[in-house]
PDB file of C-alpha atoms in Angstrom:
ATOM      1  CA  UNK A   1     -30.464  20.703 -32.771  1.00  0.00           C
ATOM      2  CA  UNK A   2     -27.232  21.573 -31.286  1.00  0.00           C
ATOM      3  CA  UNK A   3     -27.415  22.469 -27.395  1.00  0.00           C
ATOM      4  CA  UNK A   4     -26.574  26.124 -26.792  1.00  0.00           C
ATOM      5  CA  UNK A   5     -22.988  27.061 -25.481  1.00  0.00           C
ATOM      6  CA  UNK A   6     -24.370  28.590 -22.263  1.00  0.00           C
ATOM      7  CA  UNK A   7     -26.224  25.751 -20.830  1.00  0.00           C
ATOM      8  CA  UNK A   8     -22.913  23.477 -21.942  1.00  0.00           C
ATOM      9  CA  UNK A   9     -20.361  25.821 -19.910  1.00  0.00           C
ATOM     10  CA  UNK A  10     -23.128  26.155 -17.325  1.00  0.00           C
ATOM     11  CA  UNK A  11     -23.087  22.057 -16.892  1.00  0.00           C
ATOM     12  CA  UNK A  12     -19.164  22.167 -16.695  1.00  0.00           C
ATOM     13  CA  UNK A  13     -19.573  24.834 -14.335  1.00  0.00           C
ATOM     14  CA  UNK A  14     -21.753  23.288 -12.390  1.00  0.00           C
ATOM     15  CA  UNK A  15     -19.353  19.529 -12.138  1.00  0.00           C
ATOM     16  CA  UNK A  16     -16.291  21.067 -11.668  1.00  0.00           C
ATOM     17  CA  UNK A  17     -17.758  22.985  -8.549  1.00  0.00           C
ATOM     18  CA  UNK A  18     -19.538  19.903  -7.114  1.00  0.00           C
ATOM     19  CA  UNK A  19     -16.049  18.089  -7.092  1.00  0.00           C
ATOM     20  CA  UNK A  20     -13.994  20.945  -6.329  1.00  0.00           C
ATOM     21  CA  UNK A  21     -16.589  20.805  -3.175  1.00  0.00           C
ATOM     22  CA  UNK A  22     -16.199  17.408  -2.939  1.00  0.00           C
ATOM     23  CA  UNK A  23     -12.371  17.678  -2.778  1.00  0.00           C
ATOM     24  CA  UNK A  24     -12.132  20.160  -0.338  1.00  0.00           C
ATOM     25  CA  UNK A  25     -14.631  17.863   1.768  1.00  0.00           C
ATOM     26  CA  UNK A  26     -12.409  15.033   1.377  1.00  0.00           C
ATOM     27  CA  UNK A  27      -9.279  16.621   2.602  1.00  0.00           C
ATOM     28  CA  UNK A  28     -10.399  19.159   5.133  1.00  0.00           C
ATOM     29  CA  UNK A  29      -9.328  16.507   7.947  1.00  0.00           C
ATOM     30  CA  UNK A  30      -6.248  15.915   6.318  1.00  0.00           C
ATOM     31  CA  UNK A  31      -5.283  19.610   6.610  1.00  0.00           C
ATOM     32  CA  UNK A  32      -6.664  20.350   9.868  1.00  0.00           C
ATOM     33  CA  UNK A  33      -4.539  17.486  10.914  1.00  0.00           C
ATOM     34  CA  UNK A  34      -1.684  18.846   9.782  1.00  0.00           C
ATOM     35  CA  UNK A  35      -2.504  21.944  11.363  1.00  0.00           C
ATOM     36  CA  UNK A  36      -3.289  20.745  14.659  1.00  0.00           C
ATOM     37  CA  UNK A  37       0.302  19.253  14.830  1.00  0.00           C
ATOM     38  CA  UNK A  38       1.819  22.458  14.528  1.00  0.00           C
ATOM     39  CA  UNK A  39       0.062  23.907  17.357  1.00  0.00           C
ATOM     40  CA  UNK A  40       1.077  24.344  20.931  1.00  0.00           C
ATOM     41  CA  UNK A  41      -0.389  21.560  23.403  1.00  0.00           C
ATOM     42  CA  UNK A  42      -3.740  22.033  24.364  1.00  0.00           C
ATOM     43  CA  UNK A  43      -4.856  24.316  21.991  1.00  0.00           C
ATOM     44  CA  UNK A  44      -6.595  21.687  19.888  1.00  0.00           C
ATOM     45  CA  UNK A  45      -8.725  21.130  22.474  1.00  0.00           C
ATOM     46  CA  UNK A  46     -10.114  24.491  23.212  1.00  0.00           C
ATOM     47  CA  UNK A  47     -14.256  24.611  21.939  1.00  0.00           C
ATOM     48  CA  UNK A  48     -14.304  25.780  19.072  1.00  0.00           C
ATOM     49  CA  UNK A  49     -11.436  24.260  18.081  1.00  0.00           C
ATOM     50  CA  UNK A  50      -9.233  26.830  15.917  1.00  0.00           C
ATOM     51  CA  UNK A  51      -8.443  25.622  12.544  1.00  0.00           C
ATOM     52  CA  UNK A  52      -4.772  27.350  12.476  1.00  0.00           C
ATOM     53  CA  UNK A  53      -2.265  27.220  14.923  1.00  0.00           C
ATOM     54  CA  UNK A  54      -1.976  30.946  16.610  1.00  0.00           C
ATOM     55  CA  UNK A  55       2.057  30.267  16.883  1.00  0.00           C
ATOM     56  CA  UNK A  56       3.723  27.606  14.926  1.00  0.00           C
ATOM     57  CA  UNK A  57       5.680  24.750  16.479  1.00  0.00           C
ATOM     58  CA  UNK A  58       7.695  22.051  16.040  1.00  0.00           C
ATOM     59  CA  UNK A  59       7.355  20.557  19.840  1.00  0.00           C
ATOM     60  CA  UNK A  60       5.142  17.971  18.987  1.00  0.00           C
ATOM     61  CA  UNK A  61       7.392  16.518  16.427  1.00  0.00           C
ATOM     62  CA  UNK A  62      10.596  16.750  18.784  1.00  0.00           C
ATOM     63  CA  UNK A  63       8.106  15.144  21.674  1.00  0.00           C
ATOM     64  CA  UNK A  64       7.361  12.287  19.397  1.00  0.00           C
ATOM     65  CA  UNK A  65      10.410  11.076  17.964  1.00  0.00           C
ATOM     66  CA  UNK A  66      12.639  11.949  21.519  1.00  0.00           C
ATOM     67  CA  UNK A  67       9.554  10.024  23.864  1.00  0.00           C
ATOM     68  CA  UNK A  68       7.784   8.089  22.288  1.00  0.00           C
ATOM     69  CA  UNK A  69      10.082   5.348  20.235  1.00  0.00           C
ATOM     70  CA  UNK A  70       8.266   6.746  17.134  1.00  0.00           C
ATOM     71  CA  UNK A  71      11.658   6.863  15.194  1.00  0.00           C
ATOM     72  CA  UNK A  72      12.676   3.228  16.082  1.00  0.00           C
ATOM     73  CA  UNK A  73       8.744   2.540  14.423  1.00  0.00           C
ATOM     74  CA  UNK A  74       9.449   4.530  11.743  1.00  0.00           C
ATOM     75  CA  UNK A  75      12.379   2.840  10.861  1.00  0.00           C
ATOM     76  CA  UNK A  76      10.631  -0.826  11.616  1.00  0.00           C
ATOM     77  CA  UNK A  77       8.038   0.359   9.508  1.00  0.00           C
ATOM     78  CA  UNK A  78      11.030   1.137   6.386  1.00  0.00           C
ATOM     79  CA  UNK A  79      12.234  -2.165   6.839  1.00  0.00           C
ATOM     80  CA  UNK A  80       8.971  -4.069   6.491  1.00  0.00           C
ATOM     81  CA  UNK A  81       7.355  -2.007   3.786  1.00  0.00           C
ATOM     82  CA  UNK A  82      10.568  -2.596   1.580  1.00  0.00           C
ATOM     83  CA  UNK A  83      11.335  -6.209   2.263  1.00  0.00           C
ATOM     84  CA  UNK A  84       7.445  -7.244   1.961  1.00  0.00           C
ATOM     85  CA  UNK A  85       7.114  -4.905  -1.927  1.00  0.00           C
ATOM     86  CA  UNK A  86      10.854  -6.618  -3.017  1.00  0.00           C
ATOM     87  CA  UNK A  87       9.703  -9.796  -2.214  1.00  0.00           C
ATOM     88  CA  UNK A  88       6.304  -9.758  -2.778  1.00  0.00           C
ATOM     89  CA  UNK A  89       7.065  -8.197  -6.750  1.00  0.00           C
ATOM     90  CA  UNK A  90       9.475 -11.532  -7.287  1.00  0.00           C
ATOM     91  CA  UNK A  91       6.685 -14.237  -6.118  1.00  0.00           C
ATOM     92  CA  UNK A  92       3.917 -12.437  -7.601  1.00  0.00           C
ATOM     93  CA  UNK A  93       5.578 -11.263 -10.833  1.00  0.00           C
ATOM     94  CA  UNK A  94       6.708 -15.251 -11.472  1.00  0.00           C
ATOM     95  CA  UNK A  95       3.510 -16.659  -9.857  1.00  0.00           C
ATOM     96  CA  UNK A  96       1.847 -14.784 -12.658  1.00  0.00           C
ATOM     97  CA  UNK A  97       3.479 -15.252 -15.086  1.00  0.00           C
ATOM     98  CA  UNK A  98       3.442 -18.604 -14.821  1.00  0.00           C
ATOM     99  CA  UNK A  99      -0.326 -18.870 -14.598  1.00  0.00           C
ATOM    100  CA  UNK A 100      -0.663 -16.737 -18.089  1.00  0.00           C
ATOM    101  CA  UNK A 101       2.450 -18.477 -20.103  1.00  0.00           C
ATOM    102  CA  UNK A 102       3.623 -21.973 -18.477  1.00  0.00           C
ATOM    103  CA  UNK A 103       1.409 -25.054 -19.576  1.00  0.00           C
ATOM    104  CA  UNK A 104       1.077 -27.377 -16.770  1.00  0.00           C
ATOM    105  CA  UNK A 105      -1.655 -29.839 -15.120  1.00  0.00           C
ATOM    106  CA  UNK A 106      -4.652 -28.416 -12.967  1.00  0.00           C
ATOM    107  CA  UNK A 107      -3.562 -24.269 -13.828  1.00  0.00           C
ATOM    108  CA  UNK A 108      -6.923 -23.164 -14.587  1.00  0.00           C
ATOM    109  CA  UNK A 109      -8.387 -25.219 -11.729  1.00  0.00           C
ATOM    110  CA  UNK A 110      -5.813 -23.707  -9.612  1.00  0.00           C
ATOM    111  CA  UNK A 111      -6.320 -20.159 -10.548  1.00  0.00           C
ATOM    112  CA  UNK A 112      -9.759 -20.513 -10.044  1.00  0.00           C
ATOM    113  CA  UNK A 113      -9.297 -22.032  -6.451  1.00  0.00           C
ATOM    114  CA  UNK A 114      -6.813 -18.864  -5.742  1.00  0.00           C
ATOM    115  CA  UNK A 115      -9.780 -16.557  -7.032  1.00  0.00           C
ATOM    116  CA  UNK A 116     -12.023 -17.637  -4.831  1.00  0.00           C
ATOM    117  CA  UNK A 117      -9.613 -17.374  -1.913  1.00  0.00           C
ATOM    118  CA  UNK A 118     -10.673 -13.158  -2.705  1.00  0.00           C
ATOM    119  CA  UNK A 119     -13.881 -13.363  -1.430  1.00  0.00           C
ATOM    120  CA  UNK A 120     -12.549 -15.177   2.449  1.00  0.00           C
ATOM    121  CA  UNK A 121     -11.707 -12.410   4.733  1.00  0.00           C
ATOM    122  CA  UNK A 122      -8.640 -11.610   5.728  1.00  0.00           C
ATOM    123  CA  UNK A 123      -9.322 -12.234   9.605  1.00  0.00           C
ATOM    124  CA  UNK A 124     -10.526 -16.132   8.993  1.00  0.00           C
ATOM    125  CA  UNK A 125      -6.845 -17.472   8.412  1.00  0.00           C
ATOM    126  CA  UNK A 126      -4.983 -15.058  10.956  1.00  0.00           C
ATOM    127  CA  UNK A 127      -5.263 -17.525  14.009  1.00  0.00           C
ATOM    128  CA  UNK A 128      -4.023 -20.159  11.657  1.00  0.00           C
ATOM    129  CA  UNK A 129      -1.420 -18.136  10.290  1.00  0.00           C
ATOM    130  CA  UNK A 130      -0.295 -16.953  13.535  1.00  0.00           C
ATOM    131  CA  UNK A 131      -0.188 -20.154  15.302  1.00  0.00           C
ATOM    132  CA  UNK A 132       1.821 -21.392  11.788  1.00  0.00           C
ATOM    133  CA  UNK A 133       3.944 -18.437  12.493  1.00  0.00           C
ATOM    134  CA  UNK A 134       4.864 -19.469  16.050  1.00  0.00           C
ATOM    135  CA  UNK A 135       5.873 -22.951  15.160  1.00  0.00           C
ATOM    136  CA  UNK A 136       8.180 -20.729  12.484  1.00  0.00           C
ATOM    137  CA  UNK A 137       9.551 -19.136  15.761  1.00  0.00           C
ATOM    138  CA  UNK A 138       8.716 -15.701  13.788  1.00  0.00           C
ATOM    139  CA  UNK A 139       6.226 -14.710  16.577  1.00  0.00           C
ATOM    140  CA  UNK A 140       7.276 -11.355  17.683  1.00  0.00           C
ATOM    141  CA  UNK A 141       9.503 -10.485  15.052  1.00  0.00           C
ATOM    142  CA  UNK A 142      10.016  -8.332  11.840  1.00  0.00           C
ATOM    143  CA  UNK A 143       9.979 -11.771   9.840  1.00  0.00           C
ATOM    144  CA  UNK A 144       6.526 -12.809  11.170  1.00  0.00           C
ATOM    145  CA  UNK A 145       5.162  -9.448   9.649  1.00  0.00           C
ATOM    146  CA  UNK A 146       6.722  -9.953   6.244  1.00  0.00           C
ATOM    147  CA  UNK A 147       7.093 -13.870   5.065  1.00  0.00           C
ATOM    148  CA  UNK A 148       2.834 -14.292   5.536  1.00  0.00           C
ATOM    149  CA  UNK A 149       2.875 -10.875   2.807  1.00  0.00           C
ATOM    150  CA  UNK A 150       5.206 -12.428   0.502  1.00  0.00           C
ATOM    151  CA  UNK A 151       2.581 -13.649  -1.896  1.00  0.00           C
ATOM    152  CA  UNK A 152      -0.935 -12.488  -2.540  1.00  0.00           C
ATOM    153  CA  UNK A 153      -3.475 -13.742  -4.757  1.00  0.00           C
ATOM    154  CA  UNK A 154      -4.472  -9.519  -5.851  1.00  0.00           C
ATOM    155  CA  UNK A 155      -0.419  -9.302  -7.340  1.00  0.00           C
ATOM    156  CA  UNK A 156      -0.871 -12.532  -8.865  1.00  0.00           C
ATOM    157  CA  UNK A 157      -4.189 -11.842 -10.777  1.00  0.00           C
ATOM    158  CA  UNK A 158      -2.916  -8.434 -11.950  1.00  0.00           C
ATOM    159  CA  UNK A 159       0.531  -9.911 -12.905  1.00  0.00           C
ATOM    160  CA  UNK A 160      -1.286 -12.790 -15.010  1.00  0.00           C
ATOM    161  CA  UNK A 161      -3.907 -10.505 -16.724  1.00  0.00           C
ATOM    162  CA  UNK A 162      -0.879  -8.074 -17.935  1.00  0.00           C
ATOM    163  CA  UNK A 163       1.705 -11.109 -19.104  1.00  0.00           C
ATOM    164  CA  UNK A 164      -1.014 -12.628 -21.454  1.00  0.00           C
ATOM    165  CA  UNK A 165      -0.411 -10.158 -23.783  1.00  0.00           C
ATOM    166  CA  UNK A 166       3.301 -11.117 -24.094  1.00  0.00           C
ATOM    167  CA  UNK A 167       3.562 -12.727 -27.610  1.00  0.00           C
ATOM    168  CA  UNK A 168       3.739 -16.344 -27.159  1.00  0.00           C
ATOM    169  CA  UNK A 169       6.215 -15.939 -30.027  1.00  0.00           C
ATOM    170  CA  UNK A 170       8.650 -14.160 -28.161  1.00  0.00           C
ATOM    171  CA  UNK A 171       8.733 -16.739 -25.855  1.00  0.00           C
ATOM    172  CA  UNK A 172       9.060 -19.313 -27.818  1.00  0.00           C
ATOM    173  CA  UNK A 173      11.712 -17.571 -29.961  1.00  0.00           C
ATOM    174  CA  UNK A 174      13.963 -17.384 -26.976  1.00  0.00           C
ATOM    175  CA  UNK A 175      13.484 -21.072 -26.210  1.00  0.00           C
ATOM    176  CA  UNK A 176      14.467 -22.174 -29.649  1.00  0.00           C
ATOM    177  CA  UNK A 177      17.632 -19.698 -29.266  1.00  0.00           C
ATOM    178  CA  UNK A 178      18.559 -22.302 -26.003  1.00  0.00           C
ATOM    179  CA  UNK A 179      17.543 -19.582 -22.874  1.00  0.00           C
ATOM    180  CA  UNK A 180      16.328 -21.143 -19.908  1.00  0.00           C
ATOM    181  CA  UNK A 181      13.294 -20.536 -18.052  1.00  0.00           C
ATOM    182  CA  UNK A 182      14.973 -18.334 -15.623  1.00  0.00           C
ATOM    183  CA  UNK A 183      17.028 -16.489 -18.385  1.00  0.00           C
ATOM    184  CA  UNK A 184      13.593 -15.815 -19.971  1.00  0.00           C
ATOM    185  CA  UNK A 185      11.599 -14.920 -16.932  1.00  0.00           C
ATOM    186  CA  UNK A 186      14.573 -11.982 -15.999  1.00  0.00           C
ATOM    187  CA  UNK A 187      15.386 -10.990 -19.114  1.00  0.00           C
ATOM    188  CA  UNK A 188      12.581 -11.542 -21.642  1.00  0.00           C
ATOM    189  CA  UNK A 189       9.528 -11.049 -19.514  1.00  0.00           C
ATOM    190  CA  UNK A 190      10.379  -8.657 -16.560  1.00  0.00           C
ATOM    191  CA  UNK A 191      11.076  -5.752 -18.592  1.00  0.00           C
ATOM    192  CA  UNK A 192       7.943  -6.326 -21.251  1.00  0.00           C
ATOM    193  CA  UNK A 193       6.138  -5.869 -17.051  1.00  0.00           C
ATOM    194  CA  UNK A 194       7.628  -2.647 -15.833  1.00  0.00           C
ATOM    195  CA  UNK A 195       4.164  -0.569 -15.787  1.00  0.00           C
ATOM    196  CA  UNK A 196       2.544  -3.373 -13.856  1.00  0.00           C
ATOM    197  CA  UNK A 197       5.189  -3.869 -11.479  1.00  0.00           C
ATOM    198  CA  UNK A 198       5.611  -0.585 -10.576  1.00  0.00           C
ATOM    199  CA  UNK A 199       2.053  -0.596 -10.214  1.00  0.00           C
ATOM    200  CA  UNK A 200       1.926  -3.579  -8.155  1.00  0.00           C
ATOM    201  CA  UNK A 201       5.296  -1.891  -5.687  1.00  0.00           C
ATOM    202  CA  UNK A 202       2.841   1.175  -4.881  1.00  0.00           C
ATOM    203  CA  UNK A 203      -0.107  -0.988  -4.353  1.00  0.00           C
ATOM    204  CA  UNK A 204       2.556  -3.410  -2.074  1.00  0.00           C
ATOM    205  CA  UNK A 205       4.141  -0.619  -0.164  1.00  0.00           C
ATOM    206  CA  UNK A 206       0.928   1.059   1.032  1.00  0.00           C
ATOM    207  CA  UNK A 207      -0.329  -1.712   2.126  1.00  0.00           C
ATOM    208  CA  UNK A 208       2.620  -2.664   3.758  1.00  0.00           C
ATOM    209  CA  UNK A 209       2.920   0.242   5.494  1.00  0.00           C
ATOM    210  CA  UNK A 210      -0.661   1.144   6.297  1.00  0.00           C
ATOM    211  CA  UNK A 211      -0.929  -2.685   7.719  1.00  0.00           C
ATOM    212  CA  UNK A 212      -2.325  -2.570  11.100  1.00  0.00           C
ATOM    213  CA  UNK A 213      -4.173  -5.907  11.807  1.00  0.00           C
ATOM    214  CA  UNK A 214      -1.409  -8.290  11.305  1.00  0.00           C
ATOM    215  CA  UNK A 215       1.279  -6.385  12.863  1.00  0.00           C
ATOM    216  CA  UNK A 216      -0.862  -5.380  16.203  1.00  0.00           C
ATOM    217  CA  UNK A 217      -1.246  -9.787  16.447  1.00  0.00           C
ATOM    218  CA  UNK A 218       2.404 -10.882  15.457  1.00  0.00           C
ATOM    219  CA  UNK A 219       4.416  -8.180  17.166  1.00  0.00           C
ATOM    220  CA  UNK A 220       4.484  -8.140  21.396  1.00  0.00           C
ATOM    221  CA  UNK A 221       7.529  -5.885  21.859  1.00  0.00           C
ATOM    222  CA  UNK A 222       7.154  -2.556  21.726  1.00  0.00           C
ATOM    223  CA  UNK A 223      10.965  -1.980  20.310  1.00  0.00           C
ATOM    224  CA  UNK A 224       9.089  -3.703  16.987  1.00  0.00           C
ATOM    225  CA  UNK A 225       6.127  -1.960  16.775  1.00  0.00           C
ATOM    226  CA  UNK A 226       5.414  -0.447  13.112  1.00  0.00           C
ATOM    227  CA  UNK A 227       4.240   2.788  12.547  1.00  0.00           C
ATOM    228  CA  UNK A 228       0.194   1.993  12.704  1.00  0.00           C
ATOM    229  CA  UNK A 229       0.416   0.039  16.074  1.00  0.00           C
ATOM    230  CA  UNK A 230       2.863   2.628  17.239  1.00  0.00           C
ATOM    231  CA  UNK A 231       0.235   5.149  17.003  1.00  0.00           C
ATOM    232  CA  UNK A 232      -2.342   3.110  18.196  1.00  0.00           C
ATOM    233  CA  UNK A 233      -0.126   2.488  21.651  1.00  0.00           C
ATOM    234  CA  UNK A 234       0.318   6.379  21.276  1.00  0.00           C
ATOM    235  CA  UNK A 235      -3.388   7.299  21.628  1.00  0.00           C
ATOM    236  CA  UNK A 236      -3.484   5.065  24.525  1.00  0.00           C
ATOM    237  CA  UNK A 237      -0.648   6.441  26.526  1.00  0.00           C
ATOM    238  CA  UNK A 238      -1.193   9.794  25.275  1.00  0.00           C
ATOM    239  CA  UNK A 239      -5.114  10.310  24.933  1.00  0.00           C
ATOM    240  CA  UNK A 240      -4.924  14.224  26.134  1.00  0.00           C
ATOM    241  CA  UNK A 241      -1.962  14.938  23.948  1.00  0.00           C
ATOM    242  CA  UNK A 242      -4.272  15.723  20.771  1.00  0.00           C
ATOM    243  CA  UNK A 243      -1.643  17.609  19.493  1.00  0.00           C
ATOM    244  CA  UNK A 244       1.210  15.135  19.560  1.00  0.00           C
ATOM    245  CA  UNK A 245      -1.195  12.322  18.094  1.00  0.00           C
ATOM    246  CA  UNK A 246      -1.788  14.617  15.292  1.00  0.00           C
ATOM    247  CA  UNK A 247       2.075  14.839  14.464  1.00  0.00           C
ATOM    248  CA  UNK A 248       1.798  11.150  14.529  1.00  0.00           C
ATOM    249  CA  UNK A 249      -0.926  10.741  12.318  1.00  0.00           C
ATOM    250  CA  UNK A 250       0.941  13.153  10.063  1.00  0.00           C
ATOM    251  CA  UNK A 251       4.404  11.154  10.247  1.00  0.00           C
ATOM    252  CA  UNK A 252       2.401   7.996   9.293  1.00  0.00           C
ATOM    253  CA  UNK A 253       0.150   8.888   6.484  1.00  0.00           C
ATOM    254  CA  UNK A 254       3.050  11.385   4.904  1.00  0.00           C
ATOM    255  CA  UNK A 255       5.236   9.192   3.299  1.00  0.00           C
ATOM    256  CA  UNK A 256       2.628   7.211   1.303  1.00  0.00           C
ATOM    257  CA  UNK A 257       0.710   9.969   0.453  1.00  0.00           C
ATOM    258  CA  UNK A 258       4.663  11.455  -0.872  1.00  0.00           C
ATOM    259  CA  UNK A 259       4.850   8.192  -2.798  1.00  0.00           C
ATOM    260  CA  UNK A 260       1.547   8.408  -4.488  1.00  0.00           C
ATOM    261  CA  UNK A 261       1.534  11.399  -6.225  1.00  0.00           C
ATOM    262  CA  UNK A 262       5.374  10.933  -7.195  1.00  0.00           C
ATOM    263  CA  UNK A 263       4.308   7.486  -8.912  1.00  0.00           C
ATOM    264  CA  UNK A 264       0.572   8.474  -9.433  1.00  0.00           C
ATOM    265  CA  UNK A 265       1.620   8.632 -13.422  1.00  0.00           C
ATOM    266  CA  UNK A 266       2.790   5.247 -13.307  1.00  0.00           C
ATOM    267  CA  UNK A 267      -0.035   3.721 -11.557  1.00  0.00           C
ATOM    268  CA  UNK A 268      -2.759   4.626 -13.365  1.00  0.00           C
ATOM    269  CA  UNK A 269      -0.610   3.418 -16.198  1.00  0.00           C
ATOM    270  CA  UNK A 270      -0.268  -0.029 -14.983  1.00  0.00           C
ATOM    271  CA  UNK A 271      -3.848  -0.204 -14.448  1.00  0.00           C
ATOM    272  CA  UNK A 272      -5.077   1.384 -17.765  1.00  0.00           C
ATOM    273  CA  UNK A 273      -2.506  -0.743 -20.076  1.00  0.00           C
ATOM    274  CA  UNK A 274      -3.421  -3.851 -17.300  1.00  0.00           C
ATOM    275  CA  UNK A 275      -7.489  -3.667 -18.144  1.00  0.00           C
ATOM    276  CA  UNK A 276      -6.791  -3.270 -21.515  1.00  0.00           C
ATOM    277  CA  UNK A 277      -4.374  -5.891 -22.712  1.00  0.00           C
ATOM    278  CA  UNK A 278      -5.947  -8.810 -19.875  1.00  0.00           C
TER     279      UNK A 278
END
């Protein structure tokens, strides 16, 4: 016995509230921090605090970026969140793919071993990596924030379970025709990865940018500062200022949340085709 259509449209009725409810949950603090940092100072901080600014300003933001150092951060944080995703997509992308196509002694062994590297957390190896770092001389510099991001075992896994569903033929095709490994690599296999590797560049550049562990340990200076430790050092110096903070916040989480929904299409692309064909 088919289920009548009013108890059906009631059911989709009654989802699509709950997550519309949900959604507007999730980004109420998102928009009321927006808000905030159009509001004059000290009005956030009145009880209750108003959830629109009674006159609009841009103060905060000309505050920020003229007192703070927030633009030279901003700019750090450019640099580092475009040399770690360039980098990081050429050791990943041929780290992968040879794991899933190159034949050689101890690769599943090795794979394995870089698997289980997932489940150590990240804050075991960063007093060895920092002292590592220091005999580098990279201590305190843009460098020490990007070479230890070059390569991650994440990229590498997703890179591998997307190239092993290049045909073997292919490869082998273009071997008998006299390419190289390197000829094949860039001009064979790179574009047969282009929904995985812009995948893997949004994944990278988030990260990158949104990194505030690493950074906080390697960097001293505050001329180097990205734009997480930046804001950290601005709460500090700044802990009455809610309304400056707030145009912080929103100058830090803005351009990655930008990115996202320009390349949201491609990512869940990468990751559909990427669970399918691994």
């Amino acid at each position: 016995m088919s289920r009548p259509v009013g108890g059906s449209r009631l059911q989709l009725l009654l989802v699509n509230g709950a997550l519309a409810l949900f959604a507007l949950l999730a980004l109420a603090p998102l928009a009321w921090m927006v808000s905030v940092s159009f509001m004059p100072m000290g009005e956030a901080s009145r009880f209750p605090p108003p959830l629109l600014p009674a006159a609009v300003t841009l103060d905060n933001y000309r505050e920020l970026f003229a007192r703070t150092g927030f633009g030279r951060a901003f700019g750090n944080s450019l640099v580092v969140s475009f040399a770690i995703t360039l980098g990081s997509l050429l050791v990943n992308t041929a780290a992968g793919y040879a794991f899933a196509k190159l034949r050689f002694r101890g690769r599943e062994r090795l794979f394995q071993l870089m698997l289980a590297a997932l489940v150590v957390p990240a804050q075991v190896a960063m007093l060895p990596l920092f002292l590592l770092m220091k005999e580098l001389g990279l201590v305190n510099s843009l460098g020490g924030v990007v070479v230890p991001a070059l390569a991650g075992v994440f990229g590498i896994f997703l890179v591998r379970q997307y190239a092993r569903s290049i045909p073997d033929a292919l490869i082998e095709a273009a071997r008998i025709d006299g390419a190289g490994e390197l000829r094949i690599f860039f001009q064979v296999v790179l574009p047969m990865l282009k929904p995985v590797l812009v995948t893997l560049a949004i994944f990278t550049f988030m990260a990158a940018w949104n990194d505030f562990m690493w950074p906080l340990i390697v960097l001293a200076e505050q001329q180097q500062y990205t734009l997480p430790v930046a804001l950290a050092a601005l709460s500090r110096e700044h802990i009455m200022d809610v309304e400056m903070m707030m145009a912080g916040a929103v100058v830090t989480v803005l351009p990655v949340l930008l990115l996202f929904l320009a390349l949201q299409r491609y990512y869940m692309q990468g990751l559909l085709l990427g669970s399918v064909k691994g």
